[in-house]
Amino acid sequence: IKQILRRYNALNAHRIKRLEADMSGVQKDFLNILPLLFHINHPMLPGYLSNKTPCGISDYAPGKRCIQAARGLARSFSYRKRAQRVYSIKALYLMGSTGTIAYSSASDFDIWVCHQPGLSADELAALGEKTESLKSWAESLGLEVHFFLMDDVSFRGQQHQQLSNENVGSSQHHLLLDEFYRTGLLVAGRFPVWWLVPPEYEHVYEDYVNRLVANRFVKGSDIVDFGGLAHLPSEEFFGATLLHL
């Protein structure tokens, strides 16, 4: 398991490095500071609404490049690490062309904000309002960014109320999951536990993951779990074709 995690982290870091090689300076700064904007509520930084907005990313601490990008927006900004009991955000992922050879400098950014299950309606509304504010800020920088609030528990139950028509929700659940595992780049937070499940155990995915957690091979607080991908229903391919037509 440790070897697989090392391989996953190495692959993810390499893909992000390849992505940054084709990015403009503004795009790089945006990507560097993005986790910090969801990790804290700071009135001097973009996307700030109030101190009550859900924030905090599991297992995240900003690096030097992130702090520099933040100070480029607010010179007097200083980051203070504080003990935080509740982390409302499990992880941030870049989705779509950004993780593939199809990426270009004109590509948009699709970002999954994977939040904790059980957030109240008011908390979800506040988090959604924050993503809209960050989207507007990104537009002022000349970037096209789309945020999607994702709950891995609800997703496994094929509840896709947070997805736009672009992602077509439950009508293409498995194709969307396939895209996530193929193209998703971990920007900050927890890794997808799917990578730890050998292909020959895909048909008993849920039992395998439960055993990993129960036997403490991995911690439940270290993973996101959007479910297995043992098969792709043919009707989803028909639905995708009709959508493109």
Short mmCIF file of the C-alpha atoms (twelve columns), coordinates in Angstrom:
data_MODEL
# 
_entry.id   MODEL 
# 
loop_
_atom_site.group_PDB 
_atom_site.id 
_atom_site.type_symbol 
_atom_site.label_atom_id 
_atom_site.label_alt_id 
_atom_site.label_comp_id 
_atom_site.label_asym_id 
_atom_site.label_seq_id 
_atom_site.Cartn_x 
_atom_site.Cartn_y 
_atom_site.Cartn_z 
_atom_site.pdbx_PDB_model_num 
ATOM 1   C CA . ILE A 1   0.000   0.000  0.000   1 
ATOM 2   C CA . LYS A 2   2.818   2.393  0.818   1 
ATOM 3   C CA . GLN A 3   4.399   1.617  -2.541  1 
ATOM 4   C CA . ILE A 4   1.149   2.329  -4.378  1 
ATOM 5   C CA . LEU A 5   0.756   5.613  -2.514  1 
ATOM 6   C CA . ARG A 6   4.301   6.628  -3.421  1 
ATOM 7   C CA . ARG A 7   3.591   5.817  -7.054  1 
ATOM 8   C CA . TYR A 8   0.307   7.727  -6.999  1 
ATOM 9   C CA . ASN A 9   1.895   10.813 -5.408  1 
ATOM 10  C CA . ALA A 10  4.819   10.691 -7.838  1 
ATOM 11  C CA . LEU A 11  2.488   10.389 -10.833 1 
ATOM 12  C CA . ASN A 12  0.229   13.179 -9.585  1 
ATOM 13  C CA . ALA A 13  3.196   15.498 -8.946  1 
ATOM 14  C CA . HIS A 14  4.636   14.735 -12.380 1 
ATOM 15  C CA . ARG A 15  1.342   15.464 -14.126 1 
ATOM 16  C CA . ILE A 16  0.935   18.755 -12.264 1 
ATOM 17  C CA . LYS A 17  4.502   19.699 -13.199 1 
ATOM 18  C CA . ARG A 18  3.716   18.946 -16.858 1 
ATOM 19  C CA . LEU A 19  0.572   21.054 -16.557 1 
ATOM 20  C CA . GLU A 20  2.414   24.005 -15.005 1 
ATOM 21  C CA . ALA A 21  4.967   23.916 -17.818 1 
ATOM 22  C CA . ASP A 22  2.190   25.026 -20.193 1 
ATOM 23  C CA . MET A 23  0.577   27.513 -17.821 1 
ATOM 24  C CA . SER A 24  0.848   31.272 -17.854 1 
ATOM 25  C CA . GLY A 25  2.123   33.079 -14.777 1 
ATOM 26  C CA . VAL A 26  -1.416  34.095 -13.805 1 
ATOM 27  C CA . GLN A 27  -2.643  30.506 -14.098 1 
ATOM 28  C CA . LYS A 28  0.204   29.222 -11.937 1 
ATOM 29  C CA . ASP A 29  -0.477  31.814 -9.242  1 
ATOM 30  C CA . PHE A 30  -4.168  30.927 -9.295  1 
ATOM 31  C CA . LEU A 31  -3.452  27.220 -8.891  1 
ATOM 32  C CA . ASN A 32  -0.918  27.848 -6.115  1 
ATOM 33  C CA . ILE A 33  -3.190  30.030 -4.023  1 
ATOM 34  C CA . LEU A 34  -6.452  28.159 -4.619  1 
ATOM 35  C CA . PRO A 35  -6.094  25.638 -1.727  1 
ATOM 36  C CA . LEU A 36  -5.316  28.444 0.710   1 
ATOM 37  C CA . LEU A 37  -8.528  30.261 -0.274  1 
ATOM 38  C CA . PHE A 38  -10.535 27.190 0.771   1 
ATOM 39  C CA . HIS A 39  -8.381  26.454 3.804   1 
ATOM 40  C CA . ILE A 40  -8.934  29.764 5.608   1 
ATOM 41  C CA . ASN A 41  -11.370 32.673 5.671   1 
ATOM 42  C CA . HIS A 42  -9.271  35.813 5.384   1 
ATOM 43  C CA . PRO A 43  -10.835 39.234 4.611   1 
ATOM 44  C CA . MET A 44  -7.797  40.304 2.559   1 
ATOM 45  C CA . LEU A 45  -8.006  37.371 0.125   1 
ATOM 46  C CA . PRO A 46  -10.403 36.704 -2.784  1 
ATOM 47  C CA . GLY A 47  -13.590 34.766 -2.090  1 
ATOM 48  C CA . TYR A 48  -13.967 35.962 1.499   1 
ATOM 49  C CA . LEU A 49  -17.570 36.136 2.706   1 
ATOM 50  C CA . SER A 50  -17.445 35.639 6.466   1 
ATOM 51  C CA . ASN A 51  -15.658 33.690 9.158   1 
ATOM 52  C CA . LYS A 52  -18.584 31.270 9.232   1 
ATOM 53  C CA . THR A 53  -18.071 30.013 5.675   1 
ATOM 54  C CA . PRO A 54  -17.039 26.318 5.725   1 
ATOM 55  C CA . CYS A 55  -13.273 26.042 5.306   1 
ATOM 56  C CA . GLY A 56  -10.246 23.945 6.138   1 
ATOM 57  C CA . ILE A 57  -8.682  21.259 3.925   1 
ATOM 58  C CA . SER A 58  -7.621  17.957 5.444   1 
ATOM 59  C CA . ASP A 59  -3.852  17.484 5.743   1 
ATOM 60  C CA . TYR A 60  -2.987  20.787 4.050   1 
ATOM 61  C CA . ALA A 61  -0.414  23.463 4.825   1 
ATOM 62  C CA . PRO A 62  0.528   26.220 2.334   1 
ATOM 63  C CA . GLY A 63  4.019   26.172 0.861   1 
ATOM 64  C CA . LYS A 64  6.324   29.087 0.079   1 
ATOM 65  C CA . ARG A 65  4.961   29.587 -3.435  1 
ATOM 66  C CA . CYS A 66  1.434   29.779 -2.068  1 
ATOM 67  C CA . ILE A 67  2.391   32.332 0.590   1 
ATOM 68  C CA . GLN A 68  4.195   34.395 -2.045  1 
ATOM 69  C CA . ALA A 69  1.132   34.333 -4.293  1 
ATOM 70  C CA . ALA A 70  -1.043  35.449 -1.354  1 
ATOM 71  C CA . ARG A 71  1.307   38.313 -0.550  1 
ATOM 72  C CA . GLY A 72  1.124   39.325 -4.193  1 
ATOM 73  C CA . LEU A 73  -2.559  40.011 -3.524  1 
ATOM 74  C CA . ALA A 74  -2.171  41.414 -0.010  1 
ATOM 75  C CA . ARG A 75  1.315   42.527 0.976   1 
ATOM 76  C CA . SER A 76  0.674   42.403 4.702   1 
ATOM 77  C CA . PHE A 77  -0.752  38.875 4.609   1 
ATOM 78  C CA . SER A 78  0.804   36.416 7.026   1 
ATOM 79  C CA . TYR A 79  -0.214  32.819 7.572   1 
ATOM 80  C CA . ARG A 80  -0.539  31.481 11.081  1 
ATOM 81  C CA . LYS A 81  -1.010  27.792 11.591  1 
ATOM 82  C CA . ARG A 82  -3.778  27.161 14.058  1 
ATOM 83  C CA . ALA A 83  -5.217  24.019 15.572  1 
ATOM 84  C CA . GLN A 84  -8.412  23.229 13.715  1 
ATOM 85  C CA . ARG A 85  -10.824 20.550 14.874  1 
ATOM 86  C CA . VAL A 86  -13.144 20.580 11.866  1 
ATOM 87  C CA . TYR A 87  -12.040 20.408 8.231   1 
ATOM 88  C CA . SER A 88  -15.011 21.090 5.977   1 
ATOM 89  C CA . ILE A 89  -13.138 20.327 2.741   1 
ATOM 90  C CA . LYS A 90  -11.793 16.844 2.071   1 
ATOM 91  C CA . ALA A 91  -9.898  17.680 -1.119  1 
ATOM 92  C CA . LEU A 92  -9.601  19.808 -4.254  1 
ATOM 93  C CA . TYR A 93  -9.219  18.172 -7.669  1 
ATOM 94  C CA . LEU A 94  -8.627  19.517 -11.155 1 
ATOM 95  C CA . MET A 95  -10.758 17.657 -13.667 1 
ATOM 96  C CA . GLY A 96  -11.026 17.236 -17.410 1 
ATOM 97  C CA . SER A 97  -8.543  18.404 -20.030 1 
ATOM 98  C CA . THR A 98  -6.140  19.838 -17.433 1 
ATOM 99  C CA . GLY A 99  -5.109  16.275 -16.616 1 
ATOM 100 C CA . THR A 100 -4.655  15.152 -20.225 1 
ATOM 101 C CA . ILE A 101 -2.744  15.802 -23.431 1 
ATOM 102 C CA . ALA A 102 -5.765  17.821 -24.638 1 
ATOM 103 C CA . TYR A 103 -4.862  20.726 -22.322 1 
ATOM 104 C CA . SER A 104 -3.947  24.088 -23.831 1 
ATOM 105 C CA . SER A 105 -3.404  27.576 -22.430 1 
ATOM 106 C CA . ALA A 106 -6.988  28.402 -23.450 1 
ATOM 107 C CA . SER A 107 -8.524  25.466 -21.566 1 
ATOM 108 C CA . ASP A 108 -10.933 26.130 -18.728 1 
ATOM 109 C CA . PHE A 109 -10.488 24.793 -15.197 1 
ATOM 110 C CA . ASP A 110 -13.039 22.341 -13.796 1 
ATOM 111 C CA . ILE A 111 -12.493 22.030 -10.056 1 
ATOM 112 C CA . TRP A 112 -14.156 19.545 -7.728  1 
ATOM 113 C CA . VAL A 113 -14.508 20.894 -4.189  1 
ATOM 114 C CA . CYS A 114 -14.965 17.692 -2.199  1 
ATOM 115 C CA . HIS A 115 -16.668 18.680 1.038   1 
ATOM 116 C CA . GLN A 116 -17.608 16.772 4.142   1 
ATOM 117 C CA . PRO A 117 -20.991 15.025 4.091   1 
ATOM 118 C CA . GLY A 118 -23.581 16.422 6.425   1 
ATOM 119 C CA . LEU A 119 -23.021 20.131 5.828   1 
ATOM 120 C CA . SER A 120 -26.210 22.070 6.513   1 
ATOM 121 C CA . ALA A 121 -28.164 23.803 3.747   1 
ATOM 122 C CA . ASP A 122 -26.850 27.174 4.970   1 
ATOM 123 C CA . GLU A 123 -23.265 25.924 4.966   1 
ATOM 124 C CA . LEU A 124 -23.605 24.523 1.445   1 
ATOM 125 C CA . ALA A 125 -25.164 27.790 0.297   1 
ATOM 126 C CA . ALA A 126 -22.272 29.766 1.798   1 
ATOM 127 C CA . LEU A 127 -19.710 27.450 0.189   1 
ATOM 128 C CA . GLY A 128 -21.510 27.783 -3.142  1 
ATOM 129 C CA . GLU A 129 -21.514 31.568 -2.808  1 
ATOM 130 C CA . LYS A 130 -17.788 31.478 -2.138  1 
ATOM 131 C CA . THR A 131 -17.136 29.445 -5.300  1 
ATOM 132 C CA . GLU A 132 -19.169 31.975 -7.315  1 
ATOM 133 C CA . SER A 133 -17.072 34.787 -5.857  1 
ATOM 134 C CA . LEU A 134 -13.861 32.939 -6.753  1 
ATOM 135 C CA . LYS A 135 -15.208 32.274 -10.238 1 
ATOM 136 C CA . SER A 136 -15.769 36.012 -10.733 1 
ATOM 137 C CA . TRP A 137 -12.289 36.759 -9.434  1 
ATOM 138 C CA . ALA A 138 -10.814 34.224 -11.848 1 
ATOM 139 C CA . GLU A 139 -12.704 35.889 -14.714 1 
ATOM 140 C CA . SER A 140 -11.072 39.200 -13.788 1 
ATOM 141 C CA . LEU A 141 -7.728  37.431 -14.325 1 
ATOM 142 C CA . GLY A 142 -8.832  36.180 -17.736 1 
ATOM 143 C CA . LEU A 143 -9.452  32.603 -16.544 1 
ATOM 144 C CA . GLU A 144 -12.521 30.445 -17.068 1 
ATOM 145 C CA . VAL A 145 -13.104 28.384 -13.932 1 
ATOM 146 C CA . HIS A 146 -16.007 26.126 -12.978 1 
ATOM 147 C CA . PHE A 147 -16.454 24.825 -9.438  1 
ATOM 148 C CA . PHE A 148 -18.489 21.758 -8.487  1 
ATOM 149 C CA . LEU A 149 -19.400 20.979 -4.887  1 
ATOM 150 C CA . MET A 150 -18.944 17.242 -4.438  1 
ATOM 151 C CA . ASP A 151 -19.869 14.909 -1.581  1 
ATOM 152 C CA . ASP A 152 -18.308 11.475 -2.117  1 
ATOM 153 C CA . VAL A 153 -20.887 9.768  0.101   1 
ATOM 154 C CA . SER A 154 -23.799 11.216 -1.886  1 
ATOM 155 C CA . PHE A 155 -21.996 10.490 -5.145  1 
ATOM 156 C CA . ARG A 156 -21.718 6.796  -4.287  1 
ATOM 157 C CA . GLY A 157 -25.488 6.878  -3.855  1 
ATOM 158 C CA . GLN A 158 -25.721 8.488  -7.315  1 
ATOM 159 C CA . GLN A 159 -27.066 11.762 -5.963  1 
ATOM 160 C CA . HIS A 160 -25.765 14.505 -8.237  1 
ATOM 161 C CA . GLN A 161 -27.723 17.579 -7.284  1 
ATOM 162 C CA . GLN A 162 -24.566 19.709 -7.198  1 
ATOM 163 C CA . LEU A 163 -23.543 18.965 -10.783 1 
ATOM 164 C CA . SER A 164 -24.314 21.226 -13.716 1 
ATOM 165 C CA . ASN A 165 -25.898 20.172 -16.987 1 
ATOM 166 C CA . GLU A 166 -22.396 19.992 -18.441 1 
ATOM 167 C CA . ASN A 167 -21.689 16.949 -16.282 1 
ATOM 168 C CA . VAL A 168 -25.239 15.555 -16.818 1 
ATOM 169 C CA . GLY A 169 -25.373 14.111 -13.308 1 
ATOM 170 C CA . SER A 170 -26.781 10.676 -12.644 1 
ATOM 171 C CA . SER A 171 -27.517 9.918  -16.322 1 
ATOM 172 C CA . GLN A 172 -23.788 9.397  -16.816 1 
ATOM 173 C CA . HIS A 173 -22.649 8.456  -13.321 1 
ATOM 174 C CA . HIS A 174 -20.108 5.828  -14.380 1 
ATOM 175 C CA . LEU A 175 -18.678 7.863  -17.259 1 
ATOM 176 C CA . LEU A 176 -18.203 10.810 -14.915 1 
ATOM 177 C CA . LEU A 177 -16.491 8.555  -12.384 1 
ATOM 178 C CA . ASP A 178 -14.290 7.156  -15.150 1 
ATOM 179 C CA . GLU A 179 -13.295 10.716 -16.108 1 
ATOM 180 C CA . PHE A 180 -12.451 11.500 -12.498 1 
ATOM 181 C CA . TYR A 181 -10.113 8.514  -12.140 1 
ATOM 182 C CA . ARG A 182 -8.485  9.134  -15.538 1 
ATOM 183 C CA . THR A 183 -8.006  12.888 -15.416 1 
ATOM 184 C CA . GLY A 184 -8.397  14.058 -11.811 1 
ATOM 185 C CA . LEU A 185 -5.349  15.829 -10.386 1 
ATOM 186 C CA . LEU A 186 -5.118  16.132 -6.616  1 
ATOM 187 C CA . VAL A 187 -4.415  19.783 -5.791  1 
ATOM 188 C CA . ALA A 188 -4.758  19.479 -2.010  1 
ATOM 189 C CA . GLY A 189 -6.233  17.146 0.571   1 
ATOM 190 C CA . ARG A 190 -7.138  13.465 0.564   1 
ATOM 191 C CA . PHE A 191 -6.271  10.895 -2.113  1 
ATOM 192 C CA . PRO A 192 -8.799  8.596  -3.887  1 
ATOM 193 C CA . VAL A 193 -8.872  5.199  -2.172  1 
ATOM 194 C CA . TRP A 194 -9.829  3.612  -5.523  1 
ATOM 195 C CA . TRP A 195 -6.134  3.567  -6.415  1 
ATOM 196 C CA . LEU A 196 -5.500  1.055  -3.632  1 
ATOM 197 C CA . VAL A 197 -7.971  -1.508 -4.961  1 
ATOM 198 C CA . PRO A 198 -6.376  -4.088 -7.315  1 
ATOM 199 C CA . PRO A 199 -8.273  -4.613 -10.602 1 
ATOM 200 C CA . GLU A 200 -9.115  -8.209 -9.702  1 
ATOM 201 C CA . TYR A 201 -10.978 -6.955 -6.605  1 
ATOM 202 C CA . GLU A 202 -12.933 -4.243 -8.397  1 
ATOM 203 C CA . HIS A 203 -16.091 -6.389 -8.347  1 
ATOM 204 C CA . VAL A 204 -15.985 -6.426 -4.518  1 
ATOM 205 C CA . TYR A 205 -14.763 -2.834 -4.253  1 
ATOM 206 C CA . GLU A 206 -16.821 -1.773 -1.240  1 
ATOM 207 C CA . ASP A 207 -15.858 -4.814 0.843   1 
ATOM 208 C CA . TYR A 208 -12.190 -4.368 -0.051  1 
ATOM 209 C CA . VAL A 209 -12.169 -0.690 0.979   1 
ATOM 210 C CA . ASN A 210 -14.014 -1.449 4.214   1 
ATOM 211 C CA . ARG A 211 -11.399 -4.090 5.025   1 
ATOM 212 C CA . LEU A 212 -8.552  -1.637 4.349   1 
ATOM 213 C CA . VAL A 213 -10.041 0.844  6.807   1 
ATOM 214 C CA . ALA A 214 -11.127 -1.727 9.405   1 
ATOM 215 C CA . ASN A 215 -7.647  -3.291 9.459   1 
ATOM 216 C CA . ARG A 216 -6.069  0.180  9.652   1 
ATOM 217 C CA . PHE A 217 -4.081  -0.179 6.455   1 
ATOM 218 C CA . VAL A 218 -5.414  3.301  5.674   1 
ATOM 219 C CA . LYS A 219 -7.200  5.894  7.780   1 
ATOM 220 C CA . GLY A 220 -10.700 6.939  6.857   1 
ATOM 221 C CA . SER A 221 -9.561  10.533 7.439   1 
ATOM 222 C CA . ASP A 222 -6.938  10.213 4.666   1 
ATOM 223 C CA . ILE A 223 -9.171  9.158  1.773   1 
ATOM 224 C CA . VAL A 224 -12.022 10.190 -0.482  1 
ATOM 225 C CA . ASP A 225 -14.201 7.401  -1.803  1 
ATOM 226 C CA . PHE A 226 -16.314 8.036  -4.893  1 
ATOM 227 C CA . GLY A 227 -16.883 4.323  -5.422  1 
ATOM 228 C CA . GLY A 228 -15.747 1.500  -7.667  1 
ATOM 229 C CA . LEU A 229 -15.902 1.170  -11.423 1 
ATOM 230 C CA . ALA A 230 -16.432 -2.512 -12.116 1 
ATOM 231 C CA . HIS A 231 -18.544 -1.878 -15.220 1 
ATOM 232 C CA . LEU A 232 -19.816 0.843  -17.570 1 
ATOM 233 C CA . PRO A 233 -23.513 0.507  -18.441 1 
ATOM 234 C CA . SER A 234 -24.152 0.664  -22.195 1 
ATOM 235 C CA . GLU A 235 -27.085 3.048  -21.709 1 
ATOM 236 C CA . GLU A 236 -24.706 5.736  -20.474 1 
ATOM 237 C CA . PHE A 237 -22.866 5.636  -23.805 1 
ATOM 238 C CA . PHE A 238 -26.176 6.153  -25.626 1 
ATOM 239 C CA . GLY A 239 -26.965 9.041  -23.300 1 
ATOM 240 C CA . ALA A 240 -23.572 10.619 -23.909 1 
ATOM 241 C CA . THR A 241 -24.020 10.322 -27.670 1 
ATOM 242 C CA . LEU A 242 -27.441 11.986 -27.543 1 
ATOM 243 C CA . LEU A 243 -26.034 14.770 -25.366 1 
ATOM 244 C CA . HIS A 244 -23.300 15.543 -27.904 1 
ATOM 245 C CA . LEU A 245 -25.807 15.477 -30.771 1 
# 
